[in-house]
Structures are given as C-alpha cells and as structure tokens.
Tab-separated table of C-alpha atoms and ligand atoms in Angstrom:
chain	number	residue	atom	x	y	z
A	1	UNK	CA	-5.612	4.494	3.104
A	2	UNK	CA	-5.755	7.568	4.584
A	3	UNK	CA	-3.585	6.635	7.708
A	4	UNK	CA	-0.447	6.017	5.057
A	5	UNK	CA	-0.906	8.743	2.713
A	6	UNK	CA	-1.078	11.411	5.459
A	7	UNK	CA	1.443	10.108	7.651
A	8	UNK	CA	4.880	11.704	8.140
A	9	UNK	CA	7.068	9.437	6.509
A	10	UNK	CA	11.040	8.391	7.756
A	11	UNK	CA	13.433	6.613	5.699
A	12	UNK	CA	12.963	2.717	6.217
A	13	UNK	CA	15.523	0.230	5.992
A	14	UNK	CA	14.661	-2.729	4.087
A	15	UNK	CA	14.415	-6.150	6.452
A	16	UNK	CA	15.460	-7.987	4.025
A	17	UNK	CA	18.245	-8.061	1.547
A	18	UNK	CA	17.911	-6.931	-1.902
A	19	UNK	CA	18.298	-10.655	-3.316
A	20	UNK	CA	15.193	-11.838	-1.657
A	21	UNK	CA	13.292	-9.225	-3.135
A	22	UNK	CA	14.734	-9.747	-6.883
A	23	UNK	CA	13.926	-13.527	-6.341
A	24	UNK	CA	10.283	-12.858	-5.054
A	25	UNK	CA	9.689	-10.405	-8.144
A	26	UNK	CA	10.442	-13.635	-10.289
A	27	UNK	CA	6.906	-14.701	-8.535
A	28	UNK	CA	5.099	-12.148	-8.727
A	29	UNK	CA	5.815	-10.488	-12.092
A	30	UNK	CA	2.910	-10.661	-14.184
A	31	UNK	CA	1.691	-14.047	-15.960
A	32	UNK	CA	-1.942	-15.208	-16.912
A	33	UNK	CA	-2.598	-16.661	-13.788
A	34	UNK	CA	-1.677	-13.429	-11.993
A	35	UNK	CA	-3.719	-11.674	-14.565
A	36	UNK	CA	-6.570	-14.077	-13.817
A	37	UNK	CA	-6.600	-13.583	-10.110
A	38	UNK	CA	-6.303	-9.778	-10.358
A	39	UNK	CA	-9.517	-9.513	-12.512
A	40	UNK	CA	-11.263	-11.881	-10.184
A	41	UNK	CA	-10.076	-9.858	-6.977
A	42	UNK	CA	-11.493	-6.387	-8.919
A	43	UNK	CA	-14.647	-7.981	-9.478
A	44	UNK	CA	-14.728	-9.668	-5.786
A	45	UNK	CA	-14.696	-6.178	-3.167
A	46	UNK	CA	-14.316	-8.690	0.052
A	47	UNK	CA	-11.848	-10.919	-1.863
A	48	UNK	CA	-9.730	-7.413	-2.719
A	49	UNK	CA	-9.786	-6.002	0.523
A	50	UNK	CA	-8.232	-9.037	2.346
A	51	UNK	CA	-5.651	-9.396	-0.351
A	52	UNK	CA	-5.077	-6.088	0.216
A	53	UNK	CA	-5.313	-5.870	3.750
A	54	UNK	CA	-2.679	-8.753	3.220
A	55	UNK	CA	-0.346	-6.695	0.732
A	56	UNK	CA	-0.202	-4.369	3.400
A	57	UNK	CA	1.170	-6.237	6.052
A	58	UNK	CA	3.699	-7.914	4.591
A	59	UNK	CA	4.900	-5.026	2.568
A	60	UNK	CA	5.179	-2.831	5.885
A	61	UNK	CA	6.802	-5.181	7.746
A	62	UNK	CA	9.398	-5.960	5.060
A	63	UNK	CA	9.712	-2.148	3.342
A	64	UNK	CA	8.054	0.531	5.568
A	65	UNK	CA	5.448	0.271	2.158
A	66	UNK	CA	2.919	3.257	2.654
A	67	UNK	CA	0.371	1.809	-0.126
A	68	UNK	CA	1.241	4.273	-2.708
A	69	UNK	CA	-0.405	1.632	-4.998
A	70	UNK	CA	2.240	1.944	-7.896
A	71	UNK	CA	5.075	0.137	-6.458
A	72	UNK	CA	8.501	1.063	-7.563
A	73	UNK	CA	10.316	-1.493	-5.357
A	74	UNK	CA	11.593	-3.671	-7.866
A	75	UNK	CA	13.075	-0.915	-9.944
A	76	UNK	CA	14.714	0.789	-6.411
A	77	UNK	CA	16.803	-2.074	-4.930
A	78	UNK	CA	13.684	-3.360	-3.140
A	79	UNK	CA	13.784	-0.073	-1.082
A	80	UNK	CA	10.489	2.390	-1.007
A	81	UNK	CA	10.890	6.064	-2.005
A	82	UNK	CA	7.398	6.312	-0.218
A	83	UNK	CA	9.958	6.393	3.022
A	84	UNK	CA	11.402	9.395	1.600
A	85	UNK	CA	10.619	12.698	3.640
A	86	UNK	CA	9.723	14.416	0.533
A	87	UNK	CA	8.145	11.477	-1.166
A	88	UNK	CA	10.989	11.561	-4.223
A	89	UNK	CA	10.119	8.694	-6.745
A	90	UNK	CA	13.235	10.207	-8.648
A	91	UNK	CA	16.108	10.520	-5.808
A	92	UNK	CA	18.480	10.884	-4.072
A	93	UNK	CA	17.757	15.143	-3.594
A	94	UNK	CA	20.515	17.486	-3.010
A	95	UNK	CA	20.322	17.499	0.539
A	96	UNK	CA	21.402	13.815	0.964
A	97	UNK	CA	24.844	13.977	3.579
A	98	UNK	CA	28.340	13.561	1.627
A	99	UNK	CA	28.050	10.376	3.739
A	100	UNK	CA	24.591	9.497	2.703
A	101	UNK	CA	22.610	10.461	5.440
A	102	UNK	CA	18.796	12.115	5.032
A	103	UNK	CA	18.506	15.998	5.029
A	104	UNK	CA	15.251	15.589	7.073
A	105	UNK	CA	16.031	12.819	9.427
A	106	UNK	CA	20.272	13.015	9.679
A	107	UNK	CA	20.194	10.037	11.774
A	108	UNK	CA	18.642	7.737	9.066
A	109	UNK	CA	20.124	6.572	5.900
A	110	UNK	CA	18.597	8.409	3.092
A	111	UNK	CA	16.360	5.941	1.147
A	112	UNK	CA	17.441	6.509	-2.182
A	113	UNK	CA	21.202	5.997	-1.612
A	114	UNK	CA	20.229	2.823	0.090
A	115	UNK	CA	18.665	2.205	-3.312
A	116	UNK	CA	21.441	2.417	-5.265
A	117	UNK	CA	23.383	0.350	-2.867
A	118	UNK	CA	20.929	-2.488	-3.116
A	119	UNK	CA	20.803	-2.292	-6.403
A	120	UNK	CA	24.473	-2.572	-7.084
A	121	UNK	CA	25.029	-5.156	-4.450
A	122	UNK	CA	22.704	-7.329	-7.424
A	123	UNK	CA	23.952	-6.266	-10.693
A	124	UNK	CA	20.823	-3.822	-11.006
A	125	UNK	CA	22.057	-0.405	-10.915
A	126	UNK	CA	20.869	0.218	-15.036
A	127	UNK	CA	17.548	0.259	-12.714
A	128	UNK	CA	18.612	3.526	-11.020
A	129	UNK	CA	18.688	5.381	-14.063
A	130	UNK	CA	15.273	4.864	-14.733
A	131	UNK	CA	12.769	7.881	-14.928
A	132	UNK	CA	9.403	7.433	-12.448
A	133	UNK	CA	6.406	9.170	-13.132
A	134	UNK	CA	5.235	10.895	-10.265
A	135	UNK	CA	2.702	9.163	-7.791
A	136	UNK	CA	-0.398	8.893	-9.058
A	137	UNK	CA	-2.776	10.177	-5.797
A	138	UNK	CA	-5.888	8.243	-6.746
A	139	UNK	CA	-4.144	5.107	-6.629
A	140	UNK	CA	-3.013	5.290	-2.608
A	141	UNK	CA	-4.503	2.412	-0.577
A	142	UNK	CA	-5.239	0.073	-3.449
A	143	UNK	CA	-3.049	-3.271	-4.348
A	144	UNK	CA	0.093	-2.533	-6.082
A	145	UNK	CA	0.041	-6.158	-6.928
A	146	UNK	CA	-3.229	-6.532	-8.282
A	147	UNK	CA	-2.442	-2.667	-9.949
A	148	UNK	CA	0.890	-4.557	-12.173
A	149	UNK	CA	-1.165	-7.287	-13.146
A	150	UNK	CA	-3.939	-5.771	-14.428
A	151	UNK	CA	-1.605	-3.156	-16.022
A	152	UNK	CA	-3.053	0.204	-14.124
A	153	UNK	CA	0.468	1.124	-13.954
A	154	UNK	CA	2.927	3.362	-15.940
A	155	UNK	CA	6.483	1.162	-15.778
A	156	UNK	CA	9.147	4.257	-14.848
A	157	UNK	CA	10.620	5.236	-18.695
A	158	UNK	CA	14.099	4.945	-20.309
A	159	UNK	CA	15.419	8.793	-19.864
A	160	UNK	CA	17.361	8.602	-22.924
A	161	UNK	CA	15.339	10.357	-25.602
A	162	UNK	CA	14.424	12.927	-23.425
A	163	UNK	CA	17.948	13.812	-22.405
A	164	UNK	CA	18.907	13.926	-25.599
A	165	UNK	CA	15.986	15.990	-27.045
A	166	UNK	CA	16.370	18.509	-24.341
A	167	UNK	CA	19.966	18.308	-23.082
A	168	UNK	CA	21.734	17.021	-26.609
A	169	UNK	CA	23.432	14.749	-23.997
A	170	UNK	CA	23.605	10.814	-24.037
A	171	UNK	CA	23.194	8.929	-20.915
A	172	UNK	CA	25.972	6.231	-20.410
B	1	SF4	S1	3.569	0.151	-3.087
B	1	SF4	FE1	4.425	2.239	-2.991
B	1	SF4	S2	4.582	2.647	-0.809
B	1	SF4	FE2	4.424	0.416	-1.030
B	1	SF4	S3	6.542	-0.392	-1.149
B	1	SF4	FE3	5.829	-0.025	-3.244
B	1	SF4	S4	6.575	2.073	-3.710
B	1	SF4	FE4	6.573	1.833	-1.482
C-alpha cells in the first residue's frame, strides 16, 4: 500500500514479547495446508484482500509492520527493520547511540538493537547473523504470509561463504 511504503517510518517497539512471536511462527510456518490456502487466496482477489487487509491489522498493532511483503520478523527477534529510519534489513548502522538509541529518532530505541535483544532473550541470536536481501519494492502491500507459503520469498542467506571468499575470514 502506498500509505506504508511512503510513510516516514520510527522505530516500533514490539507489543509483545519475543516468545509469543517464536511460538506463533510454530503456526504459521509453512505446511500443506498453509500452502493450500495460499494458492486458493491468489486465485480468490476478494478472499486475498481481506486476509490481507487482516495481516495488516494485526501485524501493525503487534510490530509497527509497514507491509513490506517479505517479512523478516521471525529471523529479527519478532522486531520489524521496516521501523527503521533508513529501512536497514541488515542493521544495526553506525549511528546507533553507545547506549542503543536511534541516530534519527534519539528518543527511540533503535530497532535493530532491540532485535538482537529479543533474540537473545530466546536462544536465537545465530538469527542475527543472518544476511537479508534487500526489500524487494514490488512486493509492498501484498501478504507476507501468503508470500512464505507460496515460496515468493528469498529466506535471508548464511554469510559464511561470502565472508570467506571475499574477506578470507570465518564467521564464529
Ligand atoms: S512484513 Fe515487512 S514490514 Fe511487516 S512486520 Fe514483516 S518485515 Fe516488517
């Protein structure tokens, strides 16, 4: 939607703890009955839009979720780098405060070391060292649900090869 993609965005803080959202991604990871309904909602446009209109309002309320389309919330402590100033799917940037404050917004807790909070508070931060593609425009306003279990996404990759191909250094 064009309301979220142009908007200015501010870091969000999750409203709910990271647990809940690593025990609703049990749910909602993809199966053949997710698959199923996800092809029927693509070939059902009325059907898709209020599953999407429905996406939307529970992902706002719980994330600040802008409808990027390729979530990255279960790989971020259940916190959305769409809520990033500068839109970072890879963060936190070097302007984050030494006490972890946003360069934009110095009031607000910057959204990626939020992330990595989240994610250690549940045995997840292997998850922060994960490499996201960037944001793939065409994709803003559609379901991210429907988009993972169809498979129109690219999962963020395992930096290790590259580091080492480019860097000769080996990630921990
Ligand atoms: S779909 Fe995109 S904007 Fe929405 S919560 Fe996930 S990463 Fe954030």
């Amino acid at each position: 939607m064009e309301t979220e993609r142009f908007s200015w965005p501010r870091p969000f803080r999750p409203r709910i703890p990271g647990s809940g959202g690593y025990r609703s991604n049990r749910l909602l990871r993809r199966n053949a009955v997710w698959a199923r309904l996800g092809a029927l909602l693509e070939r059902t446009p009325w059907g898709y839009r209020l599953f999407t209109a429905t996406e939307r309002v529970t992902k706002e309320q719980l994330f600040g979720c802008r409808m990027c389309g390729q979530c990255a919330l279960p790989t971020t402590g259940y916190t959305c780098p769409m809520t990033c100033p500068k839109e970072l799917r890879n963060g936190p940037c070097g302007g984050v405060s030494p006490t972890g404050m946003c360069e934009v917004h110095p009031s607000l807790r910057c959204v990626w070391v939020q992330a990595y909070e989240r994610a250690e508070a549940n045995g997840h931060t292997g998850d922060l060292d994960l490499l996201h593609h960037p944001a793939d425009h065409r994709e803003w306003g559609r379901s991210a649900w429907v988009n993972h279990w169809q498979g129109h996404e690219t999962p963020p990759a395992d930096p290790g090869p590259l580091l080492h191909r480019q860097l000769g250094v080996t990630p921990r």
